[in-house]
Short mmCIF file of N, CA and C and ligand atoms in Angstrom, two decimals:
data_model
loop_
_atom_site.label_atom_id
_atom_site.label_comp_id
_atom_site.label_asym_id
_atom_site.label_seq_id
_atom_site.Cartn_x
_atom_site.Cartn_y
_atom_site.Cartn_z
N MET A 17 0.82 -1.21 0.00
CA MET A 17 0.00 0.00 0.00
C MET A 17 0.86 1.28 0.00
N ASP A 18 2.18 1.09 -0.02
CA ASP A 18 3.05 2.26 0.06
C ASP A 18 2.82 3.25 -1.08
N THR A 19 2.43 2.74 -2.25
CA THR A 19 2.26 3.65 -3.38
C THR A 19 0.78 3.97 -3.64
N ALA A 20 -0.07 3.60 -2.73
CA ALA A 20 -1.49 3.94 -2.89
C ALA A 20 -1.65 5.46 -2.78
N PRO A 21 -2.62 6.02 -3.50
CA PRO A 21 -2.79 7.47 -3.41
C PRO A 21 -3.29 7.87 -2.02
N PRO A 22 -2.90 9.06 -1.58
CA PRO A 22 -3.43 9.54 -0.29
C PRO A 22 -4.95 9.63 -0.35
N ALA A 23 -5.57 9.43 0.79
CA ALA A 23 -7.04 9.43 0.83
C ALA A 23 -7.62 10.74 0.30
N VAL A 24 -6.95 11.84 0.59
CA VAL A 24 -7.50 13.13 0.15
C VAL A 24 -7.47 13.25 -1.38
N HIS A 25 -6.51 12.57 -2.03
CA HIS A 25 -6.50 12.57 -3.50
C HIS A 25 -7.72 11.83 -4.03
N THR A 26 -8.02 10.71 -3.38
CA THR A 26 -9.19 9.95 -3.81
C THR A 26 -10.46 10.77 -3.60
N LEU A 27 -10.48 11.51 -2.50
CA LEU A 27 -11.63 12.39 -2.24
C LEU A 27 -11.79 13.41 -3.38
N LEU A 28 -10.66 13.97 -3.80
CA LEU A 28 -10.70 14.94 -4.92
C LEU A 28 -11.15 14.27 -6.21
N GLU A 29 -10.71 13.02 -6.41
CA GLU A 29 -11.12 12.31 -7.63
C GLU A 29 -12.62 12.02 -7.63
N ILE A 30 -13.15 11.68 -6.46
CA ILE A 30 -14.61 11.49 -6.37
C ILE A 30 -15.30 12.81 -6.71
N ARG A 31 -14.76 13.90 -6.14
CA ARG A 31 -15.35 15.22 -6.39
C ARG A 31 -15.29 15.58 -7.87
N LYS A 32 -14.19 15.16 -8.54
CA LYS A 32 -14.00 15.51 -9.95
C LYS A 32 -14.86 14.64 -10.88
N TYR A 33 -14.89 13.32 -10.60
CA TYR A 33 -15.49 12.40 -11.57
C TYR A 33 -16.92 11.99 -11.25
N CYS A 34 -17.27 11.97 -10.00
CA CYS A 34 -18.65 11.57 -9.66
C CYS A 34 -19.14 12.33 -8.43
N PRO A 35 -19.24 13.65 -8.55
CA PRO A 35 -19.62 14.47 -7.39
C PRO A 35 -21.00 14.14 -6.83
N GLU A 36 -21.86 13.52 -7.67
CA GLU A 36 -23.20 13.20 -7.19
C GLU A 36 -23.17 12.23 -6.01
N VAL A 37 -22.05 11.52 -5.88
CA VAL A 37 -21.91 10.58 -4.76
C VAL A 37 -22.12 11.29 -3.43
N PHE A 38 -21.63 12.53 -3.32
CA PHE A 38 -21.68 13.22 -2.03
C PHE A 38 -23.11 13.48 -1.57
N GLY A 39 -24.02 13.61 -2.53
CA GLY A 39 -25.41 13.85 -2.16
C GLY A 39 -26.15 12.58 -1.80
N ARG A 40 -25.52 11.44 -2.09
CA ARG A 40 -26.26 10.18 -1.93
C ARG A 40 -25.65 9.22 -0.92
N LEU A 41 -24.35 9.37 -0.68
CA LEU A 41 -23.67 8.46 0.24
C LEU A 41 -22.85 9.26 1.23
N GLU A 42 -22.57 8.64 2.36
CA GLU A 42 -21.60 9.24 3.28
C GLU A 42 -20.21 8.85 2.78
N VAL A 43 -19.32 9.80 2.67
CA VAL A 43 -17.94 9.52 2.25
C VAL A 43 -17.04 9.79 3.46
N TRP A 44 -16.42 8.75 3.93
CA TRP A 44 -15.51 8.87 5.09
C TRP A 44 -14.08 8.80 4.58
N VAL A 45 -13.24 9.68 5.08
CA VAL A 45 -11.84 9.72 4.68
C VAL A 45 -11.00 9.11 5.80
N ASP A 46 -10.18 8.13 5.45
CA ASP A 46 -9.39 7.44 6.47
C ASP A 46 -7.96 7.33 5.98
N GLY A 47 -7.07 8.03 6.64
CA GLY A 47 -5.65 7.95 6.27
C GLY A 47 -5.02 9.31 6.15
N GLY A 48 -4.01 9.54 6.93
CA GLY A 48 -3.23 10.77 6.80
C GLY A 48 -3.74 11.96 7.60
N VAL A 49 -4.74 11.75 8.43
CA VAL A 49 -5.24 12.88 9.23
C VAL A 49 -4.34 13.07 10.45
N LYS A 50 -3.63 14.17 10.46
CA LYS A 50 -2.70 14.43 11.57
C LYS A 50 -3.01 15.73 12.29
N ARG A 51 -3.77 16.60 11.66
CA ARG A 51 -4.06 17.91 12.24
C ARG A 51 -5.55 18.21 12.10
N GLY A 52 -5.99 19.15 12.94
CA GLY A 52 -7.38 19.58 12.82
C GLY A 52 -7.67 20.16 11.46
N THR A 53 -6.67 20.82 10.87
CA THR A 53 -6.89 21.39 9.54
C THR A 53 -7.09 20.29 8.49
N ASP A 54 -6.50 19.12 8.72
CA ASP A 54 -6.75 18.01 7.79
C ASP A 54 -8.23 17.61 7.83
N VAL A 55 -8.79 17.60 9.03
CA VAL A 55 -10.22 17.25 9.18
C VAL A 55 -11.07 18.31 8.47
N VAL A 56 -10.74 19.58 8.74
CA VAL A 56 -11.52 20.67 8.15
C VAL A 56 -11.46 20.61 6.61
N LYS A 57 -10.26 20.35 6.08
CA LYS A 57 -10.13 20.27 4.61
C LYS A 57 -10.99 19.13 4.05
N ALA A 58 -10.95 17.98 4.72
CA ALA A 58 -11.74 16.84 4.24
C ALA A 58 -13.23 17.18 4.26
N LEU A 59 -13.68 17.84 5.32
CA LEU A 59 -15.09 18.21 5.41
C LEU A 59 -15.44 19.23 4.33
N CYS A 60 -14.53 20.17 4.07
CA CYS A 60 -14.76 21.16 3.01
C CYS A 60 -14.96 20.47 1.66
N LEU A 61 -14.22 19.38 1.44
CA LEU A 61 -14.28 18.69 0.15
C LEU A 61 -15.44 17.70 0.07
N GLY A 62 -16.22 17.62 1.11
CA GLY A 62 -17.43 16.80 1.03
C GLY A 62 -17.47 15.57 1.91
N ALA A 63 -16.38 15.32 2.65
CA ALA A 63 -16.39 14.14 3.52
C ALA A 63 -17.41 14.33 4.64
N THR A 64 -18.00 13.22 5.05
CA THR A 64 -18.92 13.23 6.19
C THR A 64 -18.14 13.14 7.49
N ALA A 65 -17.06 12.37 7.46
CA ALA A 65 -16.27 12.13 8.68
C ALA A 65 -14.88 11.66 8.27
N VAL A 66 -13.98 11.63 9.24
CA VAL A 66 -12.64 11.11 8.98
C VAL A 66 -12.31 10.03 10.02
N GLY A 67 -11.39 9.17 9.65
CA GLY A 67 -10.84 8.21 10.59
C GLY A 67 -9.48 8.71 11.07
N VAL A 68 -9.14 8.35 12.29
CA VAL A 68 -7.83 8.73 12.84
C VAL A 68 -7.19 7.47 13.39
N GLY A 69 -6.04 7.10 12.84
CA GLY A 69 -5.36 5.89 13.29
C GLY A 69 -4.09 6.18 14.04
N ARG A 70 -3.04 6.52 13.29
CA ARG A 70 -1.73 6.68 13.92
C ARG A 70 -1.68 7.82 14.93
N ALA A 71 -2.38 8.91 14.66
CA ALA A 71 -2.34 10.03 15.62
C ALA A 71 -2.81 9.55 17.00
N ALA A 72 -3.87 8.74 17.00
CA ALA A 72 -4.38 8.22 18.28
C ALA A 72 -3.37 7.25 18.90
N LEU A 73 -2.72 6.47 18.03
CA LEU A 73 -1.70 5.53 18.55
C LEU A 73 -0.52 6.26 19.17
N TRP A 74 -0.13 7.38 18.53
CA TRP A 74 0.97 8.16 19.11
C TRP A 74 0.57 8.69 20.49
N GLY A 75 -0.66 9.13 20.61
CA GLY A 75 -1.14 9.58 21.91
C GLY A 75 -1.14 8.45 22.92
N LEU A 76 -1.54 7.25 22.45
CA LEU A 76 -1.57 6.08 23.33
C LEU A 76 -0.16 5.77 23.83
N GLY A 77 0.80 5.82 22.89
CA GLY A 77 2.19 5.52 23.26
C GLY A 77 2.75 6.55 24.23
N ALA A 78 2.36 7.79 24.03
CA ALA A 78 2.93 8.87 24.85
C ALA A 78 2.25 8.96 26.21
N GLY A 79 0.95 8.65 26.27
CA GLY A 79 0.26 8.91 27.54
C GLY A 79 -0.92 8.01 27.83
N GLY A 80 -0.94 6.83 27.20
CA GLY A 80 -2.04 5.91 27.48
C GLY A 80 -3.39 6.51 27.09
N ARG A 81 -4.44 6.12 27.83
CA ARG A 81 -5.80 6.59 27.52
C ARG A 81 -5.86 8.13 27.51
N GLU A 82 -5.21 8.74 28.50
CA GLU A 82 -5.23 10.21 28.56
C GLU A 82 -4.52 10.82 27.36
N GLY A 83 -3.52 10.11 26.87
CA GLY A 83 -2.80 10.59 25.69
C GLY A 83 -3.71 10.60 24.46
N VAL A 84 -4.52 9.55 24.34
CA VAL A 84 -5.47 9.50 23.22
C VAL A 84 -6.49 10.63 23.36
N GLU A 85 -6.99 10.82 24.59
CA GLU A 85 -7.96 11.91 24.82
C GLU A 85 -7.34 13.26 24.48
N ARG A 86 -6.05 13.41 24.83
CA ARG A 86 -5.36 14.69 24.55
C ARG A 86 -5.24 14.91 23.04
N VAL A 87 -4.94 13.84 22.31
CA VAL A 87 -4.86 13.95 20.84
C VAL A 87 -6.19 14.45 20.28
N LEU A 88 -7.29 13.88 20.78
CA LEU A 88 -8.61 14.29 20.27
C LEU A 88 -8.92 15.73 20.67
N GLU A 89 -8.50 16.11 21.87
CA GLU A 89 -8.69 17.52 22.30
C GLU A 89 -7.92 18.47 21.38
N ILE A 90 -6.69 18.08 21.05
CA ILE A 90 -5.86 18.94 20.18
C ILE A 90 -6.49 19.06 18.80
N LEU A 91 -6.93 17.91 18.26
CA LEU A 91 -7.57 17.93 16.93
C LEU A 91 -8.80 18.84 16.96
N LYS A 92 -9.58 18.73 18.04
CA LYS A 92 -10.80 19.54 18.16
C LYS A 92 -10.45 21.03 18.24
N ALA A 93 -9.44 21.35 19.07
CA ALA A 93 -9.05 22.76 19.21
C ALA A 93 -8.53 23.31 17.88
N GLU A 94 -7.76 22.50 17.17
CA GLU A 94 -7.25 22.95 15.86
C GLU A 94 -8.38 23.16 14.86
N MET A 95 -9.36 22.26 14.91
CA MET A 95 -10.53 22.43 14.03
C MET A 95 -11.26 23.72 14.35
N GLU A 96 -11.45 23.96 15.65
CA GLU A 96 -12.19 25.17 16.06
C GLU A 96 -11.46 26.43 15.63
N THR A 97 -10.13 26.41 15.76
CA THR A 97 -9.35 27.58 15.34
C THR A 97 -9.49 27.79 13.83
N ALA A 98 -9.35 26.70 13.08
CA ALA A 98 -9.44 26.81 11.61
C ALA A 98 -10.82 27.33 11.20
N MET A 99 -11.85 26.81 11.85
CA MET A 99 -13.21 27.23 11.49
C MET A 99 -13.45 28.69 11.87
N ARG A 100 -12.90 29.10 13.03
CA ARG A 100 -13.02 30.51 13.42
C ARG A 100 -12.36 31.40 12.38
N LEU A 101 -11.17 30.98 11.93
CA LEU A 101 -10.45 31.78 10.92
C LEU A 101 -11.21 31.82 9.59
N LEU A 102 -11.97 30.75 9.32
CA LEU A 102 -12.76 30.72 8.09
C LEU A 102 -14.09 31.45 8.25
N GLY A 103 -14.43 31.78 9.49
CA GLY A 103 -15.67 32.51 9.73
C GLY A 103 -16.90 31.63 9.72
N VAL A 104 -16.73 30.34 10.08
CA VAL A 104 -17.90 29.46 10.15
C VAL A 104 -18.08 28.94 11.57
N GLU A 105 -19.32 28.72 11.94
CA GLU A 105 -19.63 28.26 13.30
C GLU A 105 -19.90 26.76 13.35
N ARG A 106 -20.41 26.22 12.26
CA ARG A 106 -20.80 24.81 12.27
C ARG A 106 -20.15 24.08 11.10
N VAL A 107 -19.85 22.79 11.30
CA VAL A 107 -19.18 22.04 10.25
C VAL A 107 -20.03 21.97 8.97
N GLU A 108 -21.35 22.03 9.14
CA GLU A 108 -22.22 21.96 7.94
C GLU A 108 -22.00 23.16 7.03
N GLN A 109 -21.42 24.23 7.58
CA GLN A 109 -21.19 25.43 6.76
C GLN A 109 -19.91 25.33 5.94
N LEU A 110 -19.07 24.34 6.22
CA LEU A 110 -17.82 24.20 5.47
C LEU A 110 -18.12 23.73 4.05
N GLY A 111 -17.40 24.29 3.08
CA GLY A 111 -17.65 23.90 1.71
C GLY A 111 -16.45 24.16 0.81
N LEU A 112 -16.65 23.90 -0.46
CA LEU A 112 -15.56 24.04 -1.43
C LEU A 112 -14.98 25.44 -1.45
N GLN A 113 -15.80 26.43 -1.09
CA GLN A 113 -15.32 27.82 -1.11
C GLN A 113 -14.22 28.08 -0.08
N HIS A 114 -14.03 27.14 0.85
CA HIS A 114 -13.06 27.34 1.91
C HIS A 114 -11.71 26.68 1.66
N VAL A 115 -11.57 26.02 0.53
CA VAL A 115 -10.32 25.29 0.31
C VAL A 115 -9.85 25.46 -1.14
N ASN A 116 -8.56 25.73 -1.29
CA ASN A 116 -7.97 25.88 -2.62
C ASN A 116 -7.20 24.60 -2.95
N THR A 117 -7.68 23.84 -3.92
CA THR A 117 -7.06 22.54 -4.24
C THR A 117 -6.11 22.61 -5.43
N ARG A 118 -5.84 23.82 -5.91
CA ARG A 118 -5.09 23.93 -7.17
C ARG A 118 -3.74 23.21 -7.11
N ALA A 119 -3.05 23.32 -5.97
CA ALA A 119 -1.73 22.69 -5.87
C ALA A 119 -1.80 21.18 -6.01
N LEU A 120 -2.95 20.59 -5.69
CA LEU A 120 -3.10 19.13 -5.79
C LEU A 120 -3.66 18.68 -7.12
N ASP A 121 -4.27 19.62 -7.85
CA ASP A 121 -4.99 19.22 -9.06
C ASP A 121 -4.10 18.48 -10.04
N GLN A 122 -2.80 18.85 -10.10
CA GLN A 122 -1.92 18.19 -11.06
C GLN A 122 -1.50 16.79 -10.59
N GLU A 123 -1.78 16.47 -9.33
CA GLU A 123 -1.37 15.15 -8.82
C GLU A 123 -2.48 14.11 -8.90
N ILE A 124 -3.71 14.56 -9.08
CA ILE A 124 -4.78 13.57 -9.11
C ILE A 124 -4.99 13.06 -10.54
N TYR A 125 -5.60 11.90 -10.64
CA TYR A 125 -5.83 11.25 -11.93
C TYR A 125 -6.55 12.21 -12.87
N ASP A 126 -6.04 12.30 -14.12
CA ASP A 126 -6.68 13.23 -15.05
C ASP A 126 -7.05 12.56 -16.38
N GLY A 127 -7.07 11.23 -16.37
CA GLY A 127 -7.48 10.51 -17.58
C GLY A 127 -8.99 10.45 -17.69
N PRO A 128 -9.46 9.66 -18.63
CA PRO A 128 -10.91 9.51 -18.75
C PRO A 128 -11.48 8.84 -17.50
N ALA A 129 -12.68 9.24 -17.15
CA ALA A 129 -13.27 8.70 -15.93
C ALA A 129 -13.53 7.20 -16.07
N GLY A 130 -14.02 6.78 -17.25
CA GLY A 130 -14.31 5.35 -17.45
C GLY A 130 -15.30 4.83 -16.42
N LEU A 131 -16.21 5.68 -16.02
CA LEU A 131 -17.08 5.32 -14.91
C LEU A 131 -18.49 4.93 -15.36
N GLU A 132 -18.71 4.82 -16.67
CA GLU A 132 -20.09 4.61 -17.12
C GLU A 132 -20.71 3.35 -16.51
N LYS A 133 -19.96 2.23 -16.56
CA LYS A 133 -20.49 0.99 -16.02
C LYS A 133 -20.76 1.13 -14.53
N LEU A 134 -19.78 1.73 -13.84
CA LEU A 134 -19.91 1.91 -12.40
C LEU A 134 -21.08 2.85 -12.09
N ARG A 135 -21.21 3.90 -12.89
CA ARG A 135 -22.29 4.86 -12.68
C ARG A 135 -23.66 4.17 -12.80
N LEU A 136 -23.79 3.32 -13.82
CA LEU A 136 -25.05 2.60 -14.01
C LEU A 136 -25.33 1.67 -12.82
N TRP A 137 -24.25 1.02 -12.34
CA TRP A 137 -24.39 0.12 -11.22
C TRP A 137 -24.81 0.88 -9.97
N VAL A 138 -24.15 2.01 -9.73
CA VAL A 138 -24.47 2.82 -8.55
C VAL A 138 -25.90 3.33 -8.64
N GLN A 139 -26.28 3.81 -9.84
CA GLN A 139 -27.63 4.35 -10.01
C GLN A 139 -28.68 3.27 -9.73
N ALA A 140 -28.35 2.06 -10.14
CA ALA A 140 -29.30 0.97 -9.91
C ALA A 140 -29.44 0.66 -8.42
N LYS A 141 -28.36 0.89 -7.67
CA LYS A 141 -28.37 0.57 -6.24
C LYS A 141 -29.00 1.67 -5.41
N LEU A 142 -28.91 2.93 -5.87
CA LEU A 142 -29.36 4.05 -5.03
C LEU A 142 -30.84 4.33 -5.16
C1 FMN B 240 -0.56 -0.37 13.56
C2 FMN B 240 -1.72 -0.32 12.61
C3 FMN B 240 -2.40 -1.47 12.31
C4 FMN B 240 -3.48 -1.45 11.42
N1 FMN B 240 -4.11 -2.61 11.13
C5 FMN B 240 -5.14 -2.60 10.26
C6 FMN B 240 -5.81 -3.81 9.92
O1 FMN B 240 -5.50 -4.89 10.39
N2 FMN B 240 -6.83 -3.74 9.04
C7 FMN B 240 -7.22 -2.57 8.48
O2 FMN B 240 -8.14 -2.57 7.67
N3 FMN B 240 -6.59 -1.42 8.78
C8 FMN B 240 -5.58 -1.39 9.65
N4 FMN B 240 -4.93 -0.23 9.95
C9 FMN B 240 -5.38 1.01 9.31
C10 FMN B 240 -6.24 1.80 10.29
O3 FMN B 240 -7.43 1.12 10.59
C11 FMN B 240 -6.62 3.14 9.68
O4 FMN B 240 -7.34 2.92 8.48
C12 FMN B 240 -5.42 3.96 9.38
O5 FMN B 240 -4.49 3.87 10.43
C13 FMN B 240 -5.86 5.41 9.20
O6 FMN B 240 -4.78 6.17 8.72
P1 FMN B 240 -3.86 7.06 9.70
O7 FMN B 240 -3.08 6.11 10.54
O8 FMN B 240 -3.03 7.85 8.76
O9 FMN B 240 -4.81 7.93 10.53
C14 FMN B 240 -3.88 -0.23 10.84
C15 FMN B 240 -3.18 0.94 11.16
C16 FMN B 240 -2.11 0.91 12.03
C17 FMN B 240 -1.37 2.20 12.34
#
């Protein structure tokens, strides 16, 4: 999995090739969340929630249960600061207008979507 794309790239690809997914499914981002701003960016791009793995483990290693709680407190405080700076009070107010993805646009897949079969399958399921 070392060469797998970062989760946020996949989130951008969903946004680029099949944005209708966001209105119909919950999209959870799992991988690479280390800061509250990472959470805020994922939410801006349409994620419903994020997973946190290693950050919690680092807290566990450093301070046991309290260390994990401290990690979550820090993430929450960072999110609150970022949202205050963006001028929003609630996570539901976060949107594409709050994040500039231009620097990443050249790194995400830019070939043909090739999603017609998948689109038909998804439409049949939803
Ligand atoms: C030590 C460790 C073991 C993991 N084991 C599994 C596993 O057995 N199965 C699985 O689906 N994901 C596993 N994961 C992935 C986590 O569930 C989670 O998706 C990932 O850690 C999130 O990314 P992050 O660590 O960048 O926050 C593991 C992660 C770590 C750090």
